[in-house]
Every structure is written in structure tokens, then in C-alpha cells.
Amino acid sequence: MATHDPAGASTAERVEQAALRLFALRGFEGTGIRSIADEAGITLGSLYHYIGTKEDLLDRLMQKSMRGLLDPGREIVEATDNPRERIVKLVELHVRRHAEDNLLSIVGDAEIRSLTPARRRKAVALRDSYETLWEETISEGSRQGDFHVPDVKLATFALLEMCSGVAYWYSPNGRLSLDAIAKAFVEMALSLLGVDPVGTAPDARPERRPRHRARP
Amino acid sequence: MATHDPAGASTAERVEQAALRLFALRGFEGTGIRSIADEAGITLGSLYHYIGTKEDLLDRLMQKSMRGLLDPGREIVEATDNPRERIVKLVELHVRRHAEDNLLSIVGDAEIRSLTPARRRKAVALRDSYETLWEETISEGSRQGDFHVPDVKLATFALLEMCSGVAYWYSPNGRLSLDAIAKAFVEMALSLLGVDPVGTAPDARPERRPRHRARP
DNA sequence: AGGGCATTCGATCGACCGATCGACGGACGG
DNA sequence: CCGTCCGTCGATCGGTCGATCGAATGCCCT
């Protein structure tokens, strides 16, 4: 029942985790089905009682990866009016998922190309929907004068890409806690968006430090 | 002599370009040597008069990709004192190369994992050297009070990643010119770094617009 | 105790993988 | 006019790929 790699995981869960590790490490094409079976501790014949084809397995991981971003992303957009608050929550979501589920995120981001056309189209559609959440938020924020970016689409791509990179270097044993990392990325994102340092919170927080740039 | 895919390219050049296209599109492991031969317009047997092994071919592309960033990057660092000017030039270099040589950049960024350990170590060392140029620039800029970032290393990763993303969507026929894209990324990078809007150039340019501007 | 079913296994399939080889050919220098 | 040699080719190597199948096993429910 536990979703996070319990010691006594079922075989199906071990298979999925094994595939995830290997796909993230060596890529889909670079991973043989025998390696997956080995990593899961079963034989090749047994493996095929859990996966349909190798691509079915990838497709399921892919869906899981994108759903884990798109669904909470939509909730955020529906629940938040203010573009500034929205982008803060979107960045936090994106960074946290790319850190906590870094393997799934790597596969989701990098292996779209390994899907056959029909499935790739669906995956691309999901990704586009997710990116649209960001783009509309940034566009709205620019329209309202909260954000100041040279180009909405470029800012969207830049922001998404910079947050996705977390998946490639995050380690739970690293120098910074995930909270600290998320906070830093929110700060950098707002800065990139040209958000006026003063003022999201209407209730004035007196302890706010100068954030960036001490304007003399 | 032309370096950019002349119509009458030599066979060796056609082979390299073919491999580059395919590695960038399908990945190293996802590309068969027969596909490379086909794409280059020769037979499999002939192919092996130009490449050593498939990995030799990748390694050469890899070196080319990293050298194309590291060498000019070092020149910039040596020629520029001011961290602000330095980072502007580094961003321009990185974005321009990831756009103009997007296939080579994609392969260089994504296929390090496909190299065997000895070669991978060398490639990683080159990449680390390049990233150090950025990190030291950002660190120095922070020390001098020009930049204001939550964390130097996080800012380095964020900046590099956001600029690398250009390789995946740039098209010479796109909505924006490469000059415009580079300019926008410089602007976003400086904003992310919390650079004070006023004043890089000591010689006061009167026509400087309000940086982020509200477009009428 | 026994029936039924999910799970596992080893053997095996044809296709494709990266890589090698000897033969052919034609352009060019002597 | 002939020998040399670089580039090209088709054939072929052993190995690995993804995928399938029937038989054996273990477990649960009745």
C-alpha cells in the first residue's frame, strides 16, 4: 500500500522501480529487458507477467510522471487567482516533484522521444497542457503588471527548464534541504520574472530582508 | 573549408552530420550504425573507414561539443574582469551555441551517460571545468555585491539549465531571431541574478530603457 | 484433500546489433 | 600503360535484442 519503495514491496512494485532506476540511468533504449528482470530479482519469463511490452512499461511510467505534475498543477491554477501566488506554487510543485521523484521526472522529461508516434502524441499533449498552465500564469502576470519579462514564451521555457534541472543533481543527503532548495528556486523564479521585491503579502511582514538588490 | 554543411560535403563530413542528427533525435543507444550509414548515403562496410567504433564517433562529437563551450568560455573569463560583463558574455555564448549548434549541444548535454567510464570521466571533467567558469563568475559577482542570489551553486545550475534548454526548441525560422533570443536570455539571467537594473556601462548611455519596460 | 489460479521458470524464437573481412574498382602517378 | 592505393561494397561473424510459450510451482479457498 505504501507508495514509497517499502522493503517488502510487491513484485509488481519492484519491477516498476527497477525499470525506473534503469531507464533514468541508462535511458530506455540503453536498458535491456534482461537488466530489468535482474534488477527486480526475477527471470525474463516472469517479467512478462507484469509488463505488456517494454514500451507499455515506459508508457505507464510516462503517464505517471506527467499526471503527477499536471493534476496538481491544475488544482493550483483553479485554487489561486493571483499570478504571483500561482507561480510560487507551481515552482514549488515542480521543484519538489523533480527532487522527490527525480527518477520518474528524468524519465518523463527525457524519454518522450522513445515512445512510438501515437503514444508520443498523447504524452506531448499532456506536457503541453502542463506548460500552458505556466505560460498563462506568466502571461496573466505580465498583463497585470506583476511580472516584467522580455517575452512570455521564452520566460516560460526558461523557468520550466531551470526547475527541471533539479532532478539531475538533487540528493536527499545533499548540502541543502529540499525546503531550502524549493525556497531558493521560488526566489530565483520571482527574480527572473522581474517581480517587484516589495509586496506580495498584504499583511506586511516586518522581518523581510532586502531580498535582492539593495537599492541605495 | 566551410564548417556549416556545404552541399558538396566530403563523405567524412556527411558521416559526422548524419551521426549528429540521429544521436540528437533518437539518442546514441537508439541509433543503429546501419541508420548512420543510410543517412550518410554509404553502406555499412564503408562507414567503418570513417569511424573507429560507434563510441569513438560519439566521443569525437562529445569533445567537439564541450570544446566549443569551454575554450571560448575561458577566453571570456580571461578577457573580462567585471562579473556582470562576464556573465553577459557567458550567457550569450551558451545560448548562441545551443541555438546555432543545437544538435551538437543536445548530444553533448544528454549523452555523457552513454560513454564508457574512462571517456565519461574525461567528458565530465570538461563539463565541470566549464561550469566552474560560471560558478566562479557568479560567486565573484555575489562577493562584490553585484549579484544577489540565494545560493551560488543553485544559481549556477539554474542559469546553465535554463540556457541549455534553448537547444530543444530553437529554430532558425522561429518567431524570434537568435539575436533577440540571446538578448532576452541575457536580460532574464541578469534579473535572476538580482542585478541592479541601473548601470553596467560606466559611460552613461542615456537611451537606456527601463529594462523590463511596460510595452504600450 | 483437492481444484483453481496466479506466479515463476527455462528454453527458444527470429530479428537486429556492432563489427570485420576480402574483393573489387577506379583515379592517379610513374 | 601499368601498379598502387584509397574508398566502396556485399557477405558474414557471434552476440544480444525483445518477446513467446508450455511446464512446473506455490498458494489460497473451499
Tab-separated table of C-alpha atoms (C1' of nucleotides) in Angstrom:
chain	number	residue	atom	x	y	z
A	1	MET	CA	0.000	0.000	0.000
A	2	ALA	CA	2.842	2.312	0.735
A	3	THR	CA	3.846	4.219	-2.323
A	4	HIS	CA	7.453	4.843	-1.469
A	5	ASP	CA	9.541	1.742	-2.001
A	6	PRO	CA	8.819	-0.233	1.124
A	7	ALA	CA	11.217	-3.017	1.959
A	8	GLY	CA	8.564	-5.648	1.415
A	9	ALA	CA	7.419	-4.286	-1.910
A	10	SER	CA	5.335	-6.458	-4.150
A	11	THR	CA	6.934	-7.920	-7.231
A	12	ALA	CA	4.959	-5.586	-9.449
A	13	GLU	CA	6.270	-2.613	-7.499
A	14	ARG	CA	9.826	-3.923	-7.614
A	15	VAL	CA	9.562	-4.315	-11.367
A	16	GLU	CA	8.354	-0.763	-11.783
A	17	GLN	CA	11.058	0.624	-9.529
A	18	ALA	CA	13.732	-1.414	-11.286
A	19	ALA	CA	12.639	-0.148	-14.670
A	20	LEU	CA	12.501	3.395	-13.354
A	21	ARG	CA	16.049	3.261	-11.993
A	22	LEU	CA	17.448	1.788	-15.172
A	23	PHE	CA	15.527	3.994	-17.585
A	24	ALA	CA	16.661	7.052	-15.673
A	25	LEU	CA	20.267	5.885	-15.505
A	26	ARG	CA	20.852	4.396	-18.942
A	27	GLY	CA	17.816	5.559	-20.895
A	28	PHE	CA	15.021	3.489	-22.365
A	29	GLU	CA	16.915	2.297	-25.414
A	30	GLY	CA	20.004	1.665	-23.344
A	31	THR	CA	18.172	-0.625	-20.966
A	32	GLY	CA	17.630	-4.298	-21.837
A	33	ILE	CA	14.644	-6.201	-20.535
A	34	ARG	CA	17.022	-8.732	-19.004
A	35	SER	CA	18.570	-5.983	-16.922
A	36	ILE	CA	15.144	-5.010	-15.660
A	37	ALA	CA	14.403	-8.587	-14.691
A	38	ASP	CA	17.757	-8.886	-12.919
A	39	GLU	CA	17.279	-5.628	-11.060
A	40	ALA	CA	13.820	-6.754	-9.976
A	41	GLY	CA	15.166	-10.153	-8.917
A	42	ILE	CA	13.119	-12.272	-11.280
A	43	THR	CA	13.725	-14.049	-14.561
A	44	LEU	CA	12.987	-12.769	-18.011
A	45	GLY	CA	9.995	-15.044	-18.448
A	46	SER	CA	8.427	-13.852	-15.220
A	47	LEU	CA	8.934	-10.235	-16.144
A	48	TYR	CA	6.403	-10.553	-18.921
A	49	HIS	CA	3.607	-11.323	-16.469
A	50	TYR	CA	3.957	-7.763	-15.210
A	51	ILE	CA	4.764	-5.660	-18.197
A	52	GLY	CA	2.949	-5.857	-21.502
A	53	THR	CA	5.737	-4.848	-23.784
A	54	LYS	CA	8.784	-2.838	-22.856
A	55	GLU	CA	7.113	0.212	-24.320
A	56	ASP	CA	3.916	-0.395	-22.326
A	57	LEU	CA	6.084	-0.204	-19.249
A	58	LEU	CA	7.640	3.066	-20.343
A	59	ASP	CA	4.271	4.469	-21.264
A	60	ARG	CA	2.866	3.749	-17.814
A	61	LEU	CA	5.818	5.469	-16.150
A	62	MET	CA	5.420	8.363	-18.516
A	63	GLN	CA	1.737	8.825	-17.723
A	64	LYS	CA	2.510	8.633	-14.025
A	65	SER	CA	5.198	11.258	-14.376
A	66	MET	CA	3.070	13.731	-16.283
A	67	ARG	CA	-0.086	13.162	-14.274
A	68	GLY	CA	1.899	13.875	-11.135
A	69	LEU	CA	2.605	17.330	-12.475
A	70	LEU	CA	-0.489	18.142	-14.489
A	71	ASP	CA	-3.163	17.198	-11.949
A	72	PRO	CA	-1.737	19.141	-9.001
A	73	GLY	CA	-0.830	21.918	-11.402
A	74	ARG	CA	-4.447	22.274	-12.469
A	75	GLU	CA	-5.570	22.302	-8.860
A	76	ILE	CA	-3.181	25.130	-8.160
A	77	VAL	CA	-4.406	27.153	-11.085
A	78	GLU	CA	-8.030	26.642	-10.120
A	79	ALA	CA	-7.422	27.479	-6.484
A	80	THR	CA	-5.247	30.542	-6.970
A	81	ASP	CA	-6.169	33.816	-8.603
A	82	ASN	CA	-3.083	35.925	-8.123
A	83	PRO	CA	-0.442	35.123	-10.776
A	84	ARG	CA	2.312	35.735	-8.300
A	85	GLU	CA	0.929	33.223	-5.806
A	86	ARG	CA	0.222	30.843	-8.621
A	87	ILE	CA	3.739	30.861	-9.983
A	88	VAL	CA	5.132	30.406	-6.491
A	89	LYS	CA	3.043	27.288	-6.017
A	90	LEU	CA	3.814	25.998	-9.498
A	91	VAL	CA	7.536	26.393	-8.924
A	92	GLU	CA	7.294	24.677	-5.558
A	93	LEU	CA	5.327	21.805	-7.066
A	94	HIS	CA	7.683	21.406	-9.987
A	95	VAL	CA	10.848	21.567	-7.928
A	96	ARG	CA	9.551	19.273	-5.204
A	97	ARG	CA	8.423	16.625	-7.624
A	98	HIS	CA	11.624	16.825	-9.631
A	99	ALA	CA	13.567	16.311	-6.407
A	100	GLU	CA	11.475	13.758	-4.520
A	101	ASP	CA	10.595	11.773	-7.632
A	102	ASN	CA	13.728	12.613	-9.542
A	103	LEU	CA	13.976	9.324	-11.411
A	104	LEU	CA	10.387	9.495	-12.574
A	105	SER	CA	10.890	13.104	-13.581
A	106	ILE	CA	14.031	12.332	-15.556
A	107	VAL	CA	12.256	9.592	-17.464
A	108	GLY	CA	9.217	11.766	-18.020
A	109	ASP	CA	11.292	14.650	-19.326
A	110	ALA	CA	13.829	12.772	-21.420
A	111	GLU	CA	12.123	9.706	-22.829
A	112	ILE	CA	9.194	11.153	-24.715
A	113	ARG	CA	11.213	10.588	-27.852
A	114	SER	CA	11.365	6.851	-27.149
A	115	LEU	CA	7.619	6.453	-27.476
A	116	THR	CA	6.067	5.405	-30.760
A	117	PRO	CA	4.137	8.179	-32.517
A	118	ALA	CA	0.641	7.504	-31.170
A	119	ARG	CA	1.749	7.382	-27.557
A	120	ARG	CA	4.207	10.174	-28.044
A	121	ARG	CA	1.435	12.422	-29.285
A	122	LYS	CA	-0.570	11.804	-26.132
A	123	ALA	CA	2.430	12.418	-23.900
A	124	VAL	CA	3.266	15.608	-25.756
A	125	ALA	CA	-0.331	16.757	-25.361
A	126	LEU	CA	-0.130	16.253	-21.598
A	127	ARG	CA	3.172	18.085	-21.417
A	128	ASP	CA	1.808	20.939	-23.492
A	129	SER	CA	-1.207	21.220	-21.208
A	130	TYR	CA	1.093	21.485	-18.242
A	131	GLU	CA	3.323	24.061	-19.871
A	132	THR	CA	0.254	26.051	-20.784
A	133	LEU	CA	-0.551	26.407	-17.093
A	134	TRP	CA	2.772	28.146	-16.673
A	135	GLU	CA	2.528	30.205	-19.788
A	136	GLU	CA	-0.943	31.510	-18.988
A	137	THR	CA	0.122	32.350	-15.479
A	138	ILE	CA	3.149	34.259	-16.706
A	139	SER	CA	1.125	35.910	-19.430
A	140	GLU	CA	-1.544	36.988	-16.972
A	141	GLY	CA	1.052	38.226	-14.526
A	142	SER	CA	2.678	40.275	-17.255
A	143	ARG	CA	-0.644	41.695	-18.361
A	144	GLN	CA	-1.408	42.775	-14.833
A	145	GLY	CA	1.989	44.356	-14.465
A	146	ASP	CA	3.203	41.996	-11.752
A	147	PHE	CA	5.777	40.335	-13.981
A	148	HIS	CA	8.211	42.008	-16.356
A	149	VAL	CA	9.762	39.644	-18.844
A	150	PRO	CA	11.220	40.230	-22.299
A	151	ASP	CA	8.999	37.517	-23.772
A	152	VAL	CA	6.317	35.354	-22.184
A	153	LYS	CA	7.129	32.179	-24.071
A	154	LEU	CA	10.862	32.479	-23.544
A	155	ALA	CA	10.323	33.102	-19.855
A	156	THR	CA	8.095	30.042	-19.665
A	157	PHE	CA	10.671	27.811	-21.264
A	158	ALA	CA	13.494	29.278	-19.216
A	159	LEU	CA	11.630	28.850	-15.960
A	160	LEU	CA	10.474	25.307	-16.637
A	161	GLU	CA	13.883	24.205	-17.782
A	162	MET	CA	15.700	25.708	-14.838
A	163	CYS	CA	13.349	23.999	-12.387
A	164	SER	CA	13.537	20.656	-14.173
A	165	GLY	CA	17.293	20.547	-13.799
A	166	VAL	CA	16.851	19.828	-10.114
A	167	ALA	CA	16.113	16.202	-10.944
A	168	TYR	CA	19.643	15.656	-12.208
A	169	TRP	CA	21.554	16.786	-9.155
A	170	TYR	CA	19.224	16.574	-6.172
A	171	SER	CA	20.174	14.222	-3.390
A	172	PRO	CA	18.357	13.886	-0.079
A	173	ASN	CA	21.766	13.817	1.587
A	174	GLY	CA	22.923	16.972	-0.132
A	175	ARG	CA	24.106	20.225	1.350
A	176	LEU	CA	20.679	21.863	1.243
A	177	SER	CA	17.327	20.583	2.415
A	178	LEU	CA	14.549	20.237	-0.100
A	179	ASP	CA	12.720	23.060	1.663
A	180	ALA	CA	15.716	25.321	1.236
A	181	ILE	CA	16.079	24.362	-2.405
A	182	ALA	CA	12.414	24.957	-3.143
A	183	LYS	CA	12.557	28.303	-1.402
A	184	ALA	CA	15.643	29.345	-3.352
A	185	PHE	CA	14.072	28.374	-6.651
A	186	VAL	CA	10.930	30.321	-5.845
A	187	GLU	CA	13.104	33.304	-5.105
A	188	MET	CA	15.108	32.954	-8.296
A	189	ALA	CA	11.943	32.435	-10.330
A	190	LEU	CA	10.329	35.574	-8.967
A	191	SER	CA	13.505	37.468	-9.591
A	192	LEU	CA	13.673	36.215	-13.166
A	193	LEU	CA	10.080	37.323	-13.648
A	194	GLY	CA	11.021	40.805	-12.565
A	195	VAL	CA	8.658	40.754	-9.624
A	196	ASP	CA	8.759	43.871	-7.540
A	197	PRO	CA	10.618	42.882	-4.360
A	198	VAL	CA	8.088	44.527	-2.147
A	199	GLY	CA	4.816	43.232	-1.533
A	200	THR	CA	3.097	40.030	-2.318
A	201	ALA	CA	1.874	39.582	1.219
A	202	PRO	CA	-0.644	42.259	2.024
A	203	ASP	CA	-0.036	41.713	5.728
A	204	ALA	CA	3.294	43.408	5.999
A	205	ARG	CA	5.975	41.113	7.268
A	206	PRO	CA	8.413	43.344	9.081
A	207	GLU	CA	11.279	40.836	9.104
A	208	ARG	CA	11.563	40.696	5.362
A	209	ARG	CA	15.141	41.136	4.374
A	210	PRO	CA	16.090	43.236	1.385
A	211	ARG	CA	15.751	40.081	-0.787
A	212	HIS	CA	17.816	41.147	-3.734
A	213	ARG	CA	19.497	44.203	-4.753
A	214	ALA	CA	19.924	46.766	-2.062
A	215	ARG	CA	18.705	49.748	-3.845
A	216	PRO	CA	20.866	52.501	-2.432
B	1	MET	CA	36.616	24.558	-45.615
B	2	ALA	CA	33.175	25.730	-44.784
B	3	THR	CA	32.146	24.418	-41.444
B	4	HIS	CA	28.414	24.554	-41.932
B	5	ASP	CA	27.149	21.667	-44.005
B	6	PRO	CA	28.102	22.688	-47.516
B	7	ALA	CA	26.203	20.991	-50.285
B	8	GLY	CA	29.314	19.260	-51.562
B	9	ALA	CA	30.402	17.983	-48.202
B	10	SER	CA	33.049	15.278	-48.030
B	11	THR	CA	31.950	11.813	-47.078
B	12	ALA	CA	33.622	12.168	-43.696
B	13	GLU	CA	31.639	15.311	-43.019
B	14	ARG	CA	28.415	13.694	-44.173
B	15	VAL	CA	29.025	10.794	-41.820
B	16	GLU	CA	29.565	13.114	-38.887
B	17	GLN	CA	26.481	15.165	-39.671
B	18	ALA	CA	24.394	12.041	-40.113
B	19	ALA	CA	25.502	10.671	-36.759
B	20	LEU	CA	24.860	14.020	-35.138
B	21	ARG	CA	21.328	14.240	-36.473
B	22	LEU	CA	20.466	10.723	-35.410
B	23	PHE	CA	22.127	10.844	-32.000
B	24	ALA	CA	20.293	14.066	-31.232
B	25	LEU	CA	16.970	12.722	-32.477
B	26	ARG	CA	16.948	9.160	-31.197
B	27	GLY	CA	19.835	9.088	-28.770
B	28	PHE	CA	23.092	7.170	-29.015
B	29	GLU	CA	21.696	3.832	-27.900
B	30	GLY	CA	18.614	4.318	-30.018
B	31	THR	CA	20.665	4.801	-33.175
B	32	GLY	CA	21.917	1.829	-35.175
B	33	ILE	CA	25.082	2.026	-37.208
B	34	ARG	CA	23.126	0.979	-40.268
B	35	SER	CA	20.930	4.038	-39.846
B	36	ILE	CA	24.016	6.213	-39.760
B	37	ALA	CA	25.330	4.634	-42.935
B	38	ASP	CA	21.953	5.091	-44.644
B	39	GLU	CA	21.673	8.712	-43.559
B	40	ALA	CA	25.190	9.370	-44.844
B	41	GLY	CA	24.420	7.624	-48.135
B	42	ILE	CA	27.019	4.863	-47.879
B	43	THR	CA	26.986	1.201	-46.935
B	44	LEU	CA	27.735	-0.281	-43.555
B	45	GLY	CA	31.108	-1.570	-44.654
B	46	SER	CA	32.173	1.840	-45.908
B	47	LEU	CA	31.105	3.502	-42.706
B	48	TYR	CA	33.863	1.771	-40.826
B	49	HIS	CA	36.522	3.502	-42.908
B	50	TYR	CA	35.482	6.735	-41.199
B	51	ILE	CA	34.517	5.873	-37.666
B	52	GLY	CA	36.574	3.703	-35.369
B	53	THR	CA	33.830	2.256	-33.268
B	54	LYS	CA	30.401	3.701	-32.700
B	55	GLU	CA	31.588	5.036	-29.374
B	56	ASP	CA	34.671	6.633	-30.940
B	57	LEU	CA	32.278	8.565	-33.107
B	58	LEU	CA	30.237	9.713	-30.135
B	59	ASP	CA	33.353	10.626	-28.227
B	60	ARG	CA	34.583	12.856	-31.033
B	61	LEU	CA	31.235	14.650	-31.187
B	62	MET	CA	31.296	14.982	-27.430
B	63	GLN	CA	34.735	16.554	-27.365
B	64	LYS	CA	33.728	18.911	-30.126
B	65	SER	CA	30.634	19.937	-28.213
B	66	MET	CA	32.406	20.646	-24.953
B	67	ARG	CA	35.439	22.297	-26.517
B	68	GLY	CA	33.128	24.632	-28.334
B	69	LEU	CA	31.908	25.901	-24.996
B	70	LEU	CA	34.947	25.584	-22.782
B	71	ASP	CA	37.524	27.265	-24.998
B	72	PRO	CA	35.544	30.410	-25.789
B	73	GLY	CA	34.342	30.406	-22.196
B	74	ARG	CA	37.893	30.562	-20.924
B	75	GLU	CA	38.701	33.353	-23.337
B	76	ILE	CA	35.784	35.333	-21.988
B	77	VAL	CA	36.854	34.830	-18.404
B	78	GLU	CA	40.420	35.848	-19.167
B	79	ALA	CA	39.375	38.887	-21.147
B	80	THR	CA	36.719	40.201	-18.800
B	81	ASP	CA	37.146	41.423	-15.240
B	82	ASN	CA	33.709	42.613	-14.314
B	83	PRO	CA	31.467	39.672	-13.259
B	84	ARG	CA	28.460	41.361	-14.765
B	85	GLU	CA	30.091	41.685	-18.167
B	86	ARG	CA	31.435	38.198	-17.842
B	87	ILE	CA	28.080	36.598	-17.187
B	88	VAL	CA	26.532	38.538	-20.035
B	89	LYS	CA	29.128	37.147	-22.419
B	90	LEU	CA	28.869	33.643	-20.983
B	91	VAL	CA	25.096	33.636	-21.390
B	92	GLU	CA	25.401	34.918	-24.941
B	93	LEU	CA	27.975	32.270	-25.781
B	94	HIS	CA	25.962	29.472	-24.221
B	95	VAL	CA	22.664	30.470	-25.788
B	96	ARG	CA	24.145	31.115	-29.217
B	97	ARG	CA	25.939	27.797	-29.319
B	98	HIS	CA	22.925	25.905	-28.051
B	99	ALA	CA	20.875	27.503	-30.801
B	100	GLU	CA	23.244	27.524	-33.759
B	101	ASP	CA	24.716	24.130	-32.974
B	102	ASN	CA	21.645	22.749	-31.278
B	103	LEU	CA	22.150	19.156	-32.350
B	104	LEU	CA	25.726	19.102	-31.143
B	105	SER	CA	24.654	20.707	-27.904
B	106	ILE	CA	21.876	18.199	-27.326
B	107	VAL	CA	24.271	15.318	-27.833
B	108	GLY	CA	26.893	16.948	-25.639
B	109	ASP	CA	24.433	17.565	-22.838
B	110	ALA	CA	22.451	14.347	-22.935
B	111	GLU	CA	24.805	11.599	-23.998
B	112	ILE	CA	27.557	11.763	-21.430
B	113	ARG	CA	25.947	8.757	-19.824
B	114	SER	CA	26.426	6.719	-22.986
B	115	LEU	CA	30.209	6.905	-22.770
B	116	THR	CA	32.179	4.150	-21.115
B	117	PRO	CA	33.688	5.111	-17.736
B	118	ALA	CA	37.137	6.277	-18.879
B	119	ARG	CA	35.775	8.556	-21.568
B	120	ARG	CA	32.878	9.627	-19.435
B	121	ARG	CA	35.271	10.781	-16.743
B	122	LYS	CA	37.126	12.980	-19.213
B	123	ALA	CA	33.897	14.428	-20.562
B	124	VAL	CA	32.616	15.109	-17.066
B	125	ALA	CA	35.887	16.828	-16.225
B	126	LEU	CA	35.493	19.138	-19.210
B	127	ARG	CA	31.910	19.891	-18.294
B	128	ASP	CA	32.873	20.598	-14.709
B	129	SER	CA	35.599	22.976	-15.850
B	130	TYR	CA	33.076	24.850	-17.913
B	131	GLU	CA	30.539	25.028	-15.119
B	132	THR	CA	33.250	26.288	-12.808
B	133	LEU	CA	33.682	29.309	-15.069
B	134	TRP	CA	30.065	30.180	-14.385
B	135	GLU	CA	30.173	29.381	-10.708
B	136	GLU	CA	33.265	31.471	-10.076
B	137	THR	CA	31.804	34.351	-12.005
B	138	ILE	CA	28.572	34.205	-10.037
B	139	SER	CA	30.476	33.762	-6.799
B	140	GLU	CA	32.699	36.730	-7.533
B	141	GLY	CA	29.741	38.831	-8.545
B	142	SER	CA	27.982	37.977	-5.315
B	143	ARG	CA	31.070	38.772	-3.271
B	144	GLN	CA	31.349	42.149	-4.913
B	145	GLY	CA	27.688	42.866	-4.297
B	146	ASP	CA	26.736	42.966	-7.961
B	147	PHE	CA	24.678	39.775	-7.794
B	148	HIS	CA	22.184	38.780	-5.138
B	149	VAL	CA	21.279	35.118	-5.206
B	150	PRO	CA	20.011	32.771	-2.506
B	151	ASP	CA	22.803	30.293	-3.227
B	152	VAL	CA	25.705	30.465	-5.673
B	153	LYS	CA	25.630	26.816	-6.683
B	154	LEU	CA	21.884	26.716	-7.132
B	155	ALA	CA	22.015	29.861	-9.217
B	156	THR	CA	24.749	28.319	-11.361
B	157	PHE	CA	22.744	25.196	-12.046
B	158	ALA	CA	19.558	27.135	-12.628
B	159	LEU	CA	21.203	29.504	-15.063
B	160	LEU	CA	23.043	26.842	-17.027
B	161	GLU	CA	19.994	24.650	-17.292
B	162	MET	CA	17.715	27.432	-18.414
B	163	CYS	CA	20.137	28.463	-21.155
B	164	SER	CA	20.713	24.894	-22.311
B	165	GLY	CA	17.020	24.405	-22.923
B	166	VAL	CA	17.294	26.625	-25.976
B	167	ALA	CA	18.760	23.708	-27.930
B	168	TYR	CA	15.491	21.787	-27.719
B	169	TRP	CA	13.163	24.388	-29.200
B	170	TYR	CA	15.263	26.799	-31.248
B	171	SER	CA	14.554	27.018	-34.926
B	172	PRO	CA	16.151	29.486	-37.327
B	173	ASN	CA	12.677	30.004	-38.803
B	174	GLY	CA	11.092	30.696	-35.458
B	175	ARG	CA	9.222	33.736	-34.264
B	176	LEU	CA	12.280	35.393	-32.746
B	177	SER	CA	15.696	35.995	-34.213
B	178	LEU	CA	18.696	34.485	-32.481
B	179	ASP	CA	19.825	37.972	-31.549
B	180	ALA	CA	16.511	38.657	-29.879
B	181	ILE	CA	16.605	35.329	-28.055
B	182	ALA	CA	20.140	35.889	-26.815
B	183	LYS	CA	19.246	39.365	-25.670
B	184	ALA	CA	16.192	38.113	-23.803
B	185	PHE	CA	18.165	35.394	-22.070
B	186	VAL	CA	20.820	37.860	-21.009
B	187	GLU	CA	18.090	40.014	-19.585
B	188	MET	CA	16.437	37.119	-17.739
B	189	ALA	CA	19.785	35.899	-16.451
B	190	LEU	CA	20.695	39.301	-15.039
B	191	SER	CA	17.259	39.562	-13.495
B	192	LEU	CA	17.619	36.129	-11.909
B	193	LEU	CA	20.967	37.196	-10.530
B	194	GLY	CA	19.335	40.177	-8.887
B	195	VAL	CA	21.449	42.649	-10.785
B	196	ASP	CA	20.617	46.235	-10.073
B	197	PRO	CA	18.794	47.484	-13.160
B	198	VAL	CA	20.903	50.574	-13.378
B	199	GLY	CA	24.275	50.670	-14.614
B	200	THR	CA	26.669	48.225	-16.061
B	201	ALA	CA	28.158	50.636	-18.530
B	202	PRO	CA	30.269	53.290	-16.863
B	203	ASP	CA	29.811	55.562	-19.865
B	204	ALA	CA	26.259	56.579	-19.247
B	205	ARG	CA	24.004	55.531	-22.039
B	206	PRO	CA	21.138	57.960	-21.930
B	207	GLU	CA	18.818	55.895	-24.084
B	208	ARG	CA	18.642	53.012	-21.702
B	209	ARG	CA	15.081	51.891	-21.416
B	210	PRO	CA	13.593	50.863	-18.091
B	211	ARG	CA	14.936	47.362	-18.617
B	212	HIS	CA	11.765	45.374	-18.171
B	213	ARG	CA	9.555	48.056	-19.542
B	214	ALA	CA	5.861	48.233	-19.875
B	215	ARG	CA	5.094	47.884	-23.502
B	216	PRO	CA	2.478	50.423	-24.556
C	1	DA	C1'	-7.869	-33.127	0.203
C	2	DG	C1'	-8.326	-31.169	-3.961
C	3	DG	C1'	-9.337	-27.687	-7.559
C	4	DG	C1'	-8.151	-23.484	-9.467
C	5	DC	C1'	-5.339	-19.734	-10.327
C	6	DA	C1'	-1.664	-16.608	-10.122
C	7	DT	C1'	3.261	-16.721	-10.469
C	8	DT	C1'	7.696	-18.358	-11.889
C	9	DC	C1'	10.879	-20.566	-14.721
C	10	DG	C1'	13.984	-22.298	-18.596
C	11	DA	C1'	14.135	-22.851	-23.400
C	12	DT	C1'	13.669	-20.833	-27.545
C	13	DC	C1'	12.205	-17.767	-31.434
C	14	DG	C1'	13.511	-14.555	-35.402
C	15	DA	C1'	15.400	-10.087	-35.883
C	16	DC	C1'	18.770	-6.939	-35.289
C	17	DC	C1'	23.034	-5.377	-33.074
C	18	DG	C1'	28.063	-3.704	-33.698
C	19	DA	C1'	31.971	-5.081	-36.042
C	20	DT	C1'	35.206	-7.450	-39.512
C	21	DC	C1'	36.875	-9.064	-43.842
C	22	DG	C1'	38.359	-9.850	-48.579
C	23	DA	C1'	37.370	-8.434	-53.051
C	24	DC	C1'	36.505	-5.023	-56.364
C	25	DG	C1'	37.266	-0.603	-58.802
C	26	DG	C1'	38.737	3.447	-60.487
C	27	DA	C1'	41.703	7.540	-60.128
C	28	DC	C1'	46.302	8.885	-60.328
C	29	DG	C1'	51.476	8.939	-60.522
C	30	DG	C1'	55.291	6.798	-62.695
D	1	DC	C1'	50.427	1.508	-69.858
D	2	DC	C1'	50.666	-0.410	-65.509
D	3	DG	C1'	50.911	-0.665	-60.485
D	4	DT	C1'	49.328	1.304	-56.308
D	5	DC	C1'	46.158	2.551	-53.092
D	6	DC	C1'	42.145	4.773	-51.138
D	7	DG	C1'	37.361	4.205	-50.898
D	8	DT	C1'	33.464	1.245	-51.505
D	9	DC	C1'	30.958	-2.795	-51.392
D	10	DG	C1'	28.400	-7.293	-50.089
D	11	DA	C1'	28.741	-11.131	-47.136
D	12	DT	C1'	29.121	-12.651	-42.763
D	13	DC	C1'	30.552	-13.108	-37.850
D	14	DG	C1'	28.977	-14.032	-32.824
D	15	DG	C1'	26.177	-11.884	-29.638
D	16	DT	C1'	22.191	-9.647	-27.814
D	17	DC	C1'	17.736	-7.798	-28.538
D	18	DG	C1'	12.501	-8.049	-27.356
D	19	DA	C1'	9.122	-11.349	-26.986
D	20	DT	C1'	6.610	-16.030	-26.500
D	21	DC	C1'	5.397	-20.496	-24.719
D	22	DG	C1'	4.497	-24.683	-22.101
D	23	DA	C1'	5.589	-26.784	-17.991
D	24	DA	C1'	6.326	-26.617	-13.198
D	25	DT	C1'	5.469	-24.499	-8.812
D	26	DG	C1'	3.276	-22.500	-4.849
D	27	DC	C1'	-0.712	-20.764	-2.505
D	28	DC	C1'	-5.391	-19.912	-1.294
D	29	DC	C1'	-10.150	-21.094	-0.939
D	30	DT	C1'	-13.430	-24.322	-0.402
